[in-house]
């Protein structure tokens, strides 16, 4: 079987050899091709830019036949023209990875919500201690993992030498979000906080449009809207939300909305760090433990500066804070005379901290491979599932709660919104998650 392999130098956009006609994309200066008798010709074009698709006809048995879509490589990256199979397979793998990461985030999100409530059973008098234990404990855990990954070669010196200014801003935003959220949460009650939390998704969409230049399709915006409506219906039905918001007052509701704005800004900034790192690290990507470690460290630093303010919000005079933390530690360890009523410690608080760390890692991984909005949708989906879990007989919680009247309606709206967001119109193209 005869074979043919030639290299063409084309000054123009088209060339022909024998019965084969080739149309080269604009900017392609050289073409290497090979063909076999009675077999379609496979093109590999070398050039600096891709300005259009390549097409080919070849003679077989006295007639011309059009060969299907070909593939060409530019700068060592293979790109399939006309929606080639390899391109579809690559996008399919990425979609599967995002779906798996989203499912993991949802599961850990449910566990995080349930275990937080269980952890407060033994530490019901010391919720501020639990919050600070988590904040400062994360710094130790994250930097420990970062040290191991650095020595294993997964984290490079170039990653560690990245500018620290973005991490300082991340820490500041998260510390301010915690402070404003605690202040508003001390006044607001009932189902008002989960409803106000839906502004988090709105802030993320707006900030990603402004700072990332992202554009969303109509189905994605509609899907996000329906997800928020679904959560509101699920949580608010029969819960006296109107009275809860009126009792809290407009100022505290706005303060809670500002808290969610700060959280959204922090999340979008983290996404920016990942996007910028792909250019600065020569095609690599910033390890998520670098982002988690430095972000948590600076957050803990700003929390220390805000401790006088935060302790006052929890009704703890700053002069009594050392004794409060000492008593909280005794209850957490379930030792000493103050351990009465601390049944379930330290197991339940430790379980919460472990799952919360896993949830934060999963959430940041999902953000890294998709976007801030996708990670927010996955976290939001855990809300109705958590409500359902609380209707089960859980240990230490006593009588199980009942489902809200509109739970099923809200859950259906939420799921429908997620399906609309993920739906891609059949127009011959595929949209990666944004």
mmCIF file with all atom_site columns, N, CA and C in Angstrom, residues 15-22 39-41 55-68:
data_model
loop_
_atom_site.group_PDB
_atom_site.id
_atom_site.type_symbol
_atom_site.label_atom_id
_atom_site.label_alt_id
_atom_site.label_comp_id
_atom_site.label_asym_id
_atom_site.label_entity_id
_atom_site.label_seq_id
_atom_site.pdbx_PDB_ins_code
_atom_site.Cartn_x
_atom_site.Cartn_y
_atom_site.Cartn_z
_atom_site.occupancy
_atom_site.B_iso_or_equiv
_atom_site.pdbx_formal_charge
_atom_site.auth_seq_id
_atom_site.auth_comp_id
_atom_site.auth_asym_id
_atom_site.auth_atom_id
_atom_site.pdbx_PDB_model_num
ATOM 1  N N  . UNK A 1 15 ? -3.658  25.733 -1.205  1.00 0.00 ? 15 UNK A N  1
ATOM 2  C CA . UNK A 1 15 ? -2.675  25.060 -2.040  1.00 0.00 ? 15 UNK A CA 1
ATOM 3  C C  . UNK A 1 15 ? -3.306  23.798 -2.559  1.00 0.00 ? 15 UNK A C  1
ATOM 4  N N  . UNK A 1 16 ? -2.722  23.231 -3.646  1.00 0.00 ? 16 UNK A N  1
ATOM 5  C CA . UNK A 1 16 ? -3.256  21.985 -4.178  1.00 0.00 ? 16 UNK A CA 1
ATOM 6  C C  . UNK A 1 16 ? -2.108  21.120 -4.657  1.00 0.00 ? 16 UNK A C  1
ATOM 7  N N  . UNK A 1 17 ? -2.229  19.836 -4.456  1.00 0.00 ? 17 UNK A N  1
ATOM 8  C CA . UNK A 1 17 ? -1.242  18.874 -4.928  1.00 0.00 ? 17 UNK A CA 1
ATOM 9  C C  . UNK A 1 17 ? -2.017  17.756 -5.597  1.00 0.00 ? 17 UNK A C  1
ATOM 10 N N  . UNK A 1 18 ? -1.776  17.549 -6.883  1.00 0.00 ? 18 UNK A N  1
ATOM 11 C CA . UNK A 1 18 ? -2.484  16.494 -7.596  1.00 0.00 ? 18 UNK A CA 1
ATOM 12 C C  . UNK A 1 18 ? -3.981  16.715 -7.532  1.00 0.00 ? 18 UNK A C  1
ATOM 13 N N  . UNK A 1 19 ? -4.682  15.654 -7.101  1.00 0.00 ? 19 UNK A N  1
ATOM 14 C CA . UNK A 1 19 ? -6.138  15.736 -7.003  1.00 0.00 ? 19 UNK A CA 1
ATOM 15 C C  . UNK A 1 19 ? -6.596  16.218 -5.631  1.00 0.00 ? 19 UNK A C  1
ATOM 16 N N  . UNK A 1 20 ? -5.636  16.429 -4.671  1.00 0.00 ? 20 UNK A N  1
ATOM 17 C CA . UNK A 1 20 ? -6.027  16.854 -3.325  1.00 0.00 ? 20 UNK A CA 1
ATOM 18 C C  . UNK A 1 20 ? -6.083  18.373 -3.243  1.00 0.00 ? 20 UNK A C  1
ATOM 19 N N  . UNK A 1 21 ? -7.139  18.913 -2.686  1.00 0.00 ? 21 UNK A N  1
ATOM 20 C CA . UNK A 1 21 ? -7.300  20.350 -2.539  1.00 0.00 ? 21 UNK A CA 1
ATOM 21 C C  . UNK A 1 21 ? -7.326  20.676 -1.048  1.00 0.00 ? 21 UNK A C  1
ATOM 22 N N  . UNK A 1 22 ? -6.478  21.624 -0.644  1.00 0.00 ? 22 UNK A N  1
ATOM 23 C CA . UNK A 1 22 ? -6.350  21.967 0.766   1.00 0.00 ? 22 UNK A CA 1
ATOM 24 C C  . UNK A 1 22 ? -6.637  23.440 0.965   1.00 0.00 ? 22 UNK A C  1
ATOM 25 N N  . UNK A 1 39 ? -8.047  5.739  2.062   1.00 0.00 ? 39 UNK A N  1
ATOM 26 C CA . UNK A 1 39 ? -8.299  6.121  3.449   1.00 0.00 ? 39 UNK A CA 1
ATOM 27 C C  . UNK A 1 39 ? -8.393  7.642  3.518   1.00 0.00 ? 39 UNK A C  1
ATOM 28 N N  . UNK A 1 40 ? -9.226  8.204  4.384   1.00 0.00 ? 40 UNK A N  1
ATOM 29 C CA . UNK A 1 40 ? -9.281  9.660  4.539   1.00 0.00 ? 40 UNK A CA 1
ATOM 30 C C  . UNK A 1 40 ? -7.930  10.194 4.969   1.00 0.00 ? 40 UNK A C  1
ATOM 31 N N  . UNK A 1 41 ? -7.624  11.419 4.528   1.00 0.00 ? 41 UNK A N  1
ATOM 32 C CA . UNK A 1 41 ? -6.344  12.039 4.848   1.00 0.00 ? 41 UNK A CA 1
ATOM 33 C C  . UNK A 1 41 ? -6.438  12.732 6.203   1.00 0.00 ? 41 UNK A C  1
ATOM 34 N N  . UNK A 1 55 ? -10.350 22.100 5.456   1.00 0.00 ? 55 UNK A N  1
ATOM 35 C CA . UNK A 1 55 ? -11.162 21.090 4.794   1.00 0.00 ? 55 UNK A CA 1
ATOM 36 C C  . UNK A 1 55 ? -10.323 20.417 3.736   1.00 0.00 ? 55 UNK A C  1
ATOM 37 N N  . UNK A 1 56 ? -10.751 19.244 3.290   1.00 0.00 ? 56 UNK A N  1
ATOM 38 C CA . UNK A 1 56 ? -9.950  18.435 2.371   1.00 0.00 ? 56 UNK A CA 1
ATOM 39 C C  . UNK A 1 56 ? -10.865 17.592 1.497   1.00 0.00 ? 56 UNK A C  1
ATOM 40 N N  . UNK A 1 57 ? -10.526 17.531 0.215   1.00 0.00 ? 57 UNK A N  1
ATOM 41 C CA . UNK A 1 57 ? -11.159 16.540 -0.649  1.00 0.00 ? 57 UNK A CA 1
ATOM 42 C C  . UNK A 1 57 ? -10.064 15.718 -1.296  1.00 0.00 ? 57 UNK A C  1
ATOM 43 N N  . UNK A 1 58 ? -10.336 14.462 -1.552  1.00 0.00 ? 58 UNK A N  1
ATOM 44 C CA . UNK A 1 58 ? -9.320  13.655 -2.219  1.00 0.00 ? 58 UNK A CA 1
ATOM 45 C C  . UNK A 1 58 ? -10.017 12.743 -3.222  1.00 0.00 ? 58 UNK A C  1
ATOM 46 N N  . UNK A 1 59 ? -9.220  12.292 -4.202  1.00 0.00 ? 59 UNK A N  1
ATOM 47 C CA . UNK A 1 59 ? -9.769  11.486 -5.281  1.00 0.00 ? 59 UNK A CA 1
ATOM 48 C C  . UNK A 1 59 ? -9.699  10.023 -4.911  1.00 0.00 ? 59 UNK A C  1
ATOM 49 N N  . UNK A 1 60 ? -10.796 9.304  -5.167  1.00 0.00 ? 60 UNK A N  1
ATOM 50 C CA . UNK A 1 60 ? -10.821 7.867  -4.918  1.00 0.00 ? 60 UNK A CA 1
ATOM 51 C C  . UNK A 1 60 ? -11.739 7.233  -5.947  1.00 0.00 ? 60 UNK A C  1
ATOM 52 N N  . UNK A 1 61 ? -11.159 6.407  -6.817  1.00 0.00 ? 61 UNK A N  1
ATOM 53 C CA . UNK A 1 61 ? -11.964 5.723  -7.814  1.00 0.00 ? 61 UNK A CA 1
ATOM 54 C C  . UNK A 1 61 ? -12.578 6.653  -8.823  1.00 0.00 ? 61 UNK A C  1
ATOM 55 N N  . UNK A 1 62 ? -11.860 7.735  -9.169  1.00 0.00 ? 62 UNK A N  1
ATOM 56 C CA . UNK A 1 62 ? -12.360 8.628  -10.210 1.00 0.00 ? 62 UNK A CA 1
ATOM 57 C C  . UNK A 1 62 ? -13.386 9.618  -9.723  1.00 0.00 ? 62 UNK A C  1
ATOM 58 N N  . UNK A 1 63 ? -13.605 9.728  -8.403  1.00 0.00 ? 63 UNK A N  1
ATOM 59 C CA . UNK A 1 63 ? -14.576 10.703 -7.897  1.00 0.00 ? 63 UNK A CA 1
ATOM 60 C C  . UNK A 1 63 ? -13.991 11.383 -6.671  1.00 0.00 ? 63 UNK A C  1
ATOM 61 N N  . UNK A 1 64 ? -14.489 12.569 -6.444  1.00 0.00 ? 64 UNK A N  1
ATOM 62 C CA . UNK A 1 64 ? -14.017 13.321 -5.307  1.00 0.00 ? 64 UNK A CA 1
ATOM 63 C C  . UNK A 1 64 ? -14.916 13.078 -4.110  1.00 0.00 ? 64 UNK A C  1
ATOM 64 N N  . UNK A 1 65 ? -14.310 12.848 -2.962  1.00 0.00 ? 65 UNK A N  1
ATOM 65 C CA . UNK A 1 65 ? -15.059 12.629 -1.734  1.00 0.00 ? 65 UNK A CA 1
ATOM 66 C C  . UNK A 1 65 ? -14.598 13.640 -0.699  1.00 0.00 ? 65 UNK A C  1
ATOM 67 N N  . UNK A 1 66 ? -15.551 14.122 0.081   1.00 0.00 ? 66 UNK A N  1
ATOM 68 C CA . UNK A 1 66 ? -15.228 15.080 1.143   1.00 0.00 ? 66 UNK A CA 1
ATOM 69 C C  . UNK A 1 66 ? -14.975 14.318 2.431   1.00 0.00 ? 66 UNK A C  1
ATOM 70 N N  . UNK A 1 67 ? -13.822 14.574 2.999   1.00 0.00 ? 67 UNK A N  1
ATOM 71 C CA . UNK A 1 67 ? -13.454 13.916 4.246   1.00 0.00 ? 67 UNK A CA 1
ATOM 72 C C  . UNK A 1 67 ? -14.066 14.692 5.404   1.00 0.00 ? 67 UNK A C  1
ATOM 73 N N  . UNK A 1 68 ? -14.426 14.015 6.478   1.00 0.00 ? 68 UNK A N  1
ATOM 74 C CA . UNK A 1 68 ? -15.020 14.657 7.650   1.00 0.00 ? 68 UNK A CA 1
ATOM 75 C C  . UNK A 1 68 ? -14.060 15.610 8.327   1.00 0.00 ? 68 UNK A C  1
#
